[in-house]
Amino acid sequence: MVKVYSITNCPWCDKLKKYLKSKGVDYEEHNIETNEDDLKECIRLTNDEAVPVTTADGKNYVLGFDKTKIDELLGI
């Protein structure tokens, strides 16, 4: 399952989610502002609190909204 770590009122997070929807990619949104466990998981993954973060395996990830890297990560 694809996970997207995001925050409220983040234009890049919104662009990422719209992009994934346009590609037919199901994802789980994890808001690191409202969920402490999601924040800890995001930091464990990236060593940072920057968003958006996209991951499909909990190890490899894309930070930010980079269509080429997201497509490579997800195989789309």
PDB file of C-alpha atoms in Angstrom:
ATOM      1  CA  MET A   1       0.000   0.000   0.000  1.00  0.00           C
ATOM      2  CA  VAL A   2       1.243   3.445  -0.937  1.00  0.00           C
ATOM      3  CA  LYS A   3       1.531   5.827   1.989  1.00  0.00           C
ATOM      4  CA  VAL A   4       1.624   9.606   1.746  1.00  0.00           C
ATOM      5  CA  TYR A   5       2.902  11.544   4.753  1.00  0.00           C
ATOM      6  CA  SER A   6       1.495  15.048   4.704  1.00  0.00           C
ATOM      7  CA  ILE A   7       0.371  18.033   6.737  1.00  0.00           C
ATOM      8  CA  THR A   8      -2.766  20.143   6.654  1.00  0.00           C
ATOM      9  CA  ASN A   9      -2.803  23.046   4.173  1.00  0.00           C
ATOM     10  CA  CYS A  10       0.190  21.856   2.148  1.00  0.00           C
ATOM     11  CA  PRO A  11      -0.128  22.720  -1.558  1.00  0.00           C
ATOM     12  CA  TRP A  12       2.555  20.193  -2.566  1.00  0.00           C
ATOM     13  CA  CYS A  13       0.802  17.482  -0.566  1.00  0.00           C
ATOM     14  CA  ASP A  14      -2.450  18.324  -2.345  1.00  0.00           C
ATOM     15  CA  LYS A  15      -0.725  18.192  -5.755  1.00  0.00           C
ATOM     16  CA  LEU A  16       0.762  14.796  -4.903  1.00  0.00           C
ATOM     17  CA  LYS A  17      -2.588  13.356  -3.818  1.00  0.00           C
ATOM     18  CA  LYS A  18      -4.312  14.687  -6.947  1.00  0.00           C
ATOM     19  CA  TYR A  19      -1.541  13.232  -9.098  1.00  0.00           C
ATOM     20  CA  LEU A  20      -1.840   9.796  -7.486  1.00  0.00           C
ATOM     21  CA  LYS A  21      -5.618   9.866  -7.948  1.00  0.00           C
ATOM     22  CA  SER A  22      -5.186  10.824 -11.622  1.00  0.00           C
ATOM     23  CA  LYS A  23      -2.940   7.772 -12.064  1.00  0.00           C
ATOM     24  CA  GLY A  24      -5.415   5.470 -10.294  1.00  0.00           C
ATOM     25  CA  VAL A  25      -3.065   4.832  -7.376  1.00  0.00           C
ATOM     26  CA  ASP A  26      -4.721   3.938  -4.083  1.00  0.00           C
ATOM     27  CA  TYR A  27      -2.919   5.413  -1.091  1.00  0.00           C
ATOM     28  CA  GLU A  28      -3.216   5.963   2.637  1.00  0.00           C
ATOM     29  CA  GLU A  29      -2.786   9.511   3.869  1.00  0.00           C
ATOM     30  CA  HIS A  30      -0.860   9.952   7.119  1.00  0.00           C
ATOM     31  CA  ASN A  31      -1.070  13.474   8.533  1.00  0.00           C
ATOM     32  CA  ILE A  32       2.011  14.035  10.696  1.00  0.00           C
ATOM     33  CA  GLU A  33       0.438  17.111  12.328  1.00  0.00           C
ATOM     34  CA  THR A  34      -2.470  15.187  13.791  1.00  0.00           C
ATOM     35  CA  ASN A  35      -0.942  11.779  14.514  1.00  0.00           C
ATOM     36  CA  GLU A  36       2.176  11.352  16.653  1.00  0.00           C
ATOM     37  CA  ASP A  37       2.777   7.794  15.410  1.00  0.00           C
ATOM     38  CA  ASP A  38       2.711   8.990  11.801  1.00  0.00           C
ATOM     39  CA  LEU A  39       5.193  11.744  12.661  1.00  0.00           C
ATOM     40  CA  LYS A  40       7.546   9.208  14.270  1.00  0.00           C
ATOM     41  CA  GLU A  41       7.251   6.883  11.277  1.00  0.00           C
ATOM     42  CA  CYS A  42       7.982   9.732   8.853  1.00  0.00           C
ATOM     43  CA  ILE A  43      11.073  10.727  10.842  1.00  0.00           C
ATOM     44  CA  ARG A  44      12.213   7.083  11.023  1.00  0.00           C
ATOM     45  CA  LEU A  45      11.895   6.819   7.258  1.00  0.00           C
ATOM     46  CA  THR A  46      13.452  10.144   6.215  1.00  0.00           C
ATOM     47  CA  ASN A  47      15.248  11.528   9.282  1.00  0.00           C
ATOM     48  CA  ASP A  48      13.196  14.676   8.744  1.00  0.00           C
ATOM     49  CA  GLU A  49       9.727  16.204   9.104  1.00  0.00           C
ATOM     50  CA  ALA A  50       9.574  17.523   5.541  1.00  0.00           C
ATOM     51  CA  VAL A  51       6.537  16.561   3.473  1.00  0.00           C
ATOM     52  CA  PRO A  52       5.110  15.251   1.267  1.00  0.00           C
ATOM     53  CA  VAL A  53       6.726  11.832   1.506  1.00  0.00           C
ATOM     54  CA  THR A  54       5.611   8.932  -0.663  1.00  0.00           C
ATOM     55  CA  THR A  55       6.533   5.311   0.069  1.00  0.00           C
ATOM     56  CA  ALA A  56       5.273   1.921  -1.032  1.00  0.00           C
ATOM     57  CA  ASP A  57       7.544  -0.371   0.960  1.00  0.00           C
ATOM     58  CA  GLY A  58       8.414   1.588   4.102  1.00  0.00           C
ATOM     59  CA  LYS A  59      12.081   1.818   3.049  1.00  0.00           C
ATOM     60  CA  ASN A  60      12.356   3.643  -0.260  1.00  0.00           C
ATOM     61  CA  TYR A  61      10.645   6.996  -0.530  1.00  0.00           C
ATOM     62  CA  VAL A  62      10.304  10.191  -2.524  1.00  0.00           C
ATOM     63  CA  LEU A  63      10.444  13.506  -0.709  1.00  0.00           C
ATOM     64  CA  GLY A  64       8.483  16.284  -2.353  1.00  0.00           C
ATOM     65  CA  PHE A  65       6.482  16.246  -5.579  1.00  0.00           C
ATOM     66  CA  ASP A  66       8.754  14.822  -8.269  1.00  0.00           C
ATOM     67  CA  LYS A  67       6.613  13.020 -10.852  1.00  0.00           C
ATOM     68  CA  THR A  68       9.527  11.151 -12.417  1.00  0.00           C
ATOM     69  CA  LYS A  69      10.782   9.785  -9.095  1.00  0.00           C
ATOM     70  CA  ILE A  70       7.264   8.965  -7.902  1.00  0.00           C
ATOM     71  CA  ASP A  71       6.551   7.063 -11.115  1.00  0.00           C
ATOM     72  CA  GLU A  72       9.825   5.139 -10.737  1.00  0.00           C
ATOM     73  CA  LEU A  73       9.139   4.328  -7.092  1.00  0.00           C
ATOM     74  CA  LEU A  74       5.621   3.101  -7.801  1.00  0.00           C
ATOM     75  CA  GLY A  75       6.323   1.518 -11.165  1.00  0.00           C
ATOM     76  CA  ILE A  76       3.737   3.590 -13.011  1.00  0.00           C
TER      77      ILE A  76
END
